[in-house]
């Protein structure tokens, strides 16, 4: 099933990100490849390339899917793709943070933060900090 999702899955949105996550989990979590080491790396590269185009499109349309941009940054930047750490994206995405620190609410009335979006935002900004520390210190 993983093989079919990877080779025949959707090339946009959350499904695209989940294809990248499957490859990363196989490599990081199990130390294995689904296709082969070379094919997995090539596929990750191509999927992140498509994800970059999608994130750019979303950015040009006022970040209407900010959580998807956070997810794209997370999965591809943590795979070593520094081009996803665009200063303009990270600064504009900060505008979605509420005064109490939430990046979206699960329950607006009771002000319960959306933990998934917060995790994605944390991952994206952590990737940026990691890049800065590794490159400049």
GROMACS .gro file of C-alpha atoms in nm:
model
  137
    1UNK     CA    1   0.000   0.000   0.000
    2UNK     CA    2   0.282   0.246   0.084
    3UNK     CA    3   0.437   0.172  -0.252
    4UNK     CA    4   0.112   0.253  -0.432
    5UNK     CA    5   0.060   0.575  -0.235
    6UNK     CA    6   0.415   0.684  -0.319
    7UNK     CA    7   0.403   0.600  -0.687
    8UNK     CA    8   0.041   0.687  -0.765
    9UNK     CA    9  -0.055   0.939  -0.496
   10UNK     CA   10  -0.176   1.295  -0.540
   11UNK     CA   11   0.074   1.560  -0.640
   12UNK     CA   12  -0.079   1.842  -0.439
   13UNK     CA   13  -0.194   1.945  -0.094
   14UNK     CA   14  -0.170   1.739   0.218
   15UNK     CA   15  -0.149   1.415   0.021
   16UNK     CA   16   0.173   1.540  -0.140
   17UNK     CA   17   0.319   1.620   0.203
   18UNK     CA   18   0.215   1.281   0.335
   19UNK     CA   19   0.402   1.109   0.053
   20UNK     CA   20   0.718   1.293   0.163
   21UNK     CA   21   0.649   1.198   0.526
   22UNK     CA   22   0.617   0.829   0.432
   23UNK     CA   23   0.960   0.841   0.268
   24UNK     CA   24   1.111   1.024   0.565
   25UNK     CA   25   0.959   0.782   0.816
   26UNK     CA   26   1.094   0.482   0.628
   27UNK     CA   27   1.441   0.634   0.624
   28UNK     CA   28   1.455   0.798   0.967
   29UNK     CA   29   1.228   0.562   1.158
   30UNK     CA   30   1.331   0.229   1.009
   31UNK     CA   31   1.658   0.302   0.830
   32UNK     CA   32   1.522   0.158   0.509
   33UNK     CA   33   1.410   0.260   0.162
   34UNK     CA   34   1.072   0.189   0.010
   35UNK     CA   35   1.187   0.187  -0.352
   36UNK     CA   36   1.566   0.205  -0.326
   37UNK     CA   37   1.796   0.458  -0.160
   38UNK     CA   38   1.855   0.637  -0.489
   39UNK     CA   39   1.492   0.624  -0.602
   40UNK     CA   40   1.364   0.740  -0.263
   41UNK     CA   41   1.599   1.041  -0.267
   42UNK     CA   42   1.501   1.127  -0.625
   43UNK     CA   43   1.133   1.097  -0.538
   44UNK     CA   44   1.174   1.315  -0.226
   45UNK     CA   45   1.351   1.574  -0.440
   46UNK     CA   46   1.072   1.574  -0.699
   47UNK     CA   47   0.796   1.581  -0.439
   48UNK     CA   48   0.960   1.872  -0.255
   49UNK     CA   49   0.999   2.050  -0.589
   50UNK     CA   50   0.622   2.018  -0.645
   51UNK     CA   51   0.557   2.123  -0.285
   52UNK     CA   52   0.772   2.433  -0.333
   53UNK     CA   53   0.562   2.536  -0.633
   54UNK     CA   54   0.248   2.483  -0.428
   55UNK     CA   55   0.379   2.683  -0.131
   56UNK     CA   56   0.474   2.964  -0.369
   57UNK     CA   57   0.123   2.960  -0.515
   58UNK     CA   58  -0.032   2.974  -0.167
   59UNK     CA   59   0.201   3.260  -0.068
   60UNK     CA   60   0.094   3.459  -0.374
   61UNK     CA   61  -0.268   3.406  -0.268
   62UNK     CA   62  -0.234   3.557   0.080
   63UNK     CA   63  -0.143   3.233   0.258
   64UNK     CA   64  -0.502   3.110   0.248
   65UNK     CA   65  -0.376   2.764   0.348
   66UNK     CA   66  -0.115   2.872   0.603
   67UNK     CA   67  -0.119   2.535   0.778
   68UNK     CA   68  -0.032   2.362   0.450
   69UNK     CA   69   0.260   2.601   0.396
   70UNK     CA   70   0.380   2.520   0.749
   71UNK     CA   71   0.356   2.149   0.671
   72UNK     CA   72   0.543   2.189   0.342
   73UNK     CA   73   0.819   2.387   0.514
   74UNK     CA   74   0.841   2.126   0.790
   75UNK     CA   75   0.871   1.818   0.577
   76UNK     CA   76   1.103   1.960   0.311
   77UNK     CA   77   1.324   2.185   0.526
   78UNK     CA   78   1.380   1.900   0.770
   79UNK     CA   79   1.487   1.693   0.468
   80UNK     CA   80   1.764   1.949   0.410
   81UNK     CA   81   1.591   2.171   0.154
   82UNK     CA   82   1.696   2.517   0.278
   83UNK     CA   83   1.512   2.699  -0.003
   84UNK     CA   84   1.190   2.637   0.194
   85UNK     CA   85   1.314   2.864   0.472
   86UNK     CA   86   1.219   3.182   0.290
   87UNK     CA   87   1.230   3.480   0.521
   88UNK     CA   88   0.920   3.634   0.360
   89UNK     CA   89   0.720   3.315   0.411
   90UNK     CA   90   0.825   3.279   0.774
   91UNK     CA   91   0.754   3.644   0.852
   92UNK     CA   92   0.415   3.643   0.679
   93UNK     CA   93   0.316   3.319   0.850
   94UNK     CA   94   0.384   3.483   1.187
   95UNK     CA   95   0.085   3.709   1.119
   96UNK     CA   96  -0.139   3.403   1.172
   97UNK     CA   97  -0.025   3.373   1.533
   98UNK     CA   98  -0.279   3.503   1.785
   99UNK     CA   99  -0.193   3.711   2.090
  100UNK     CA  100  -0.203   3.399   2.305
  101UNK     CA  101   0.040   3.216   2.076
  102UNK     CA  102  -0.201   2.997   1.881
  103UNK     CA  103  -0.175   2.937   1.508
  104UNK     CA  104  -0.544   2.863   1.468
  105UNK     CA  105  -0.801   2.726   1.708
  106UNK     CA  106  -0.957   2.385   1.747
  107UNK     CA  107  -1.236   2.548   1.950
  108UNK     CA  108  -1.261   2.924   1.887
  109UNK     CA  109  -1.524   2.989   2.154
  110UNK     CA  110  -1.314   2.837   2.433
  111UNK     CA  111  -0.983   2.946   2.277
  112UNK     CA  112  -0.842   2.595   2.253
  113UNK     CA  113  -0.541   2.605   2.021
  114UNK     CA  114  -0.515   2.377   1.719
  115UNK     CA  115  -0.228   2.154   1.831
  116UNK     CA  116  -0.160   2.024   1.478
  117UNK     CA  117  -0.104   2.373   1.336
  118UNK     CA  118   0.106   2.474   1.637
  119UNK     CA  119   0.321   2.163   1.590
  120UNK     CA  120   0.371   2.248   1.222
  121UNK     CA  121   0.459   2.610   1.301
  122UNK     CA  122   0.702   2.493   1.570
  123UNK     CA  123   0.862   2.252   1.325
  124UNK     CA  124   0.895   2.517   1.055
  125UNK     CA  125   1.054   2.776   1.284
  126UNK     CA  126   1.273   2.509   1.446
  127UNK     CA  127   1.402   2.413   1.102
  128UNK     CA  128   1.489   2.779   1.039
  129UNK     CA  129   1.671   2.811   1.371
  130UNK     CA  130   1.856   2.485   1.310
  131UNK     CA  131   1.966   2.606   0.967
  132UNK     CA  132   2.092   2.938   1.107
  133UNK     CA  133   2.285   2.767   1.389
  134UNK     CA  134   2.439   2.503   1.160
  135UNK     CA  135   2.537   2.751   0.889
  136UNK     CA  136   2.654   3.049   1.091
  137UNK     CA  137   2.776   2.920   1.429
   0.00000   0.00000   0.00000
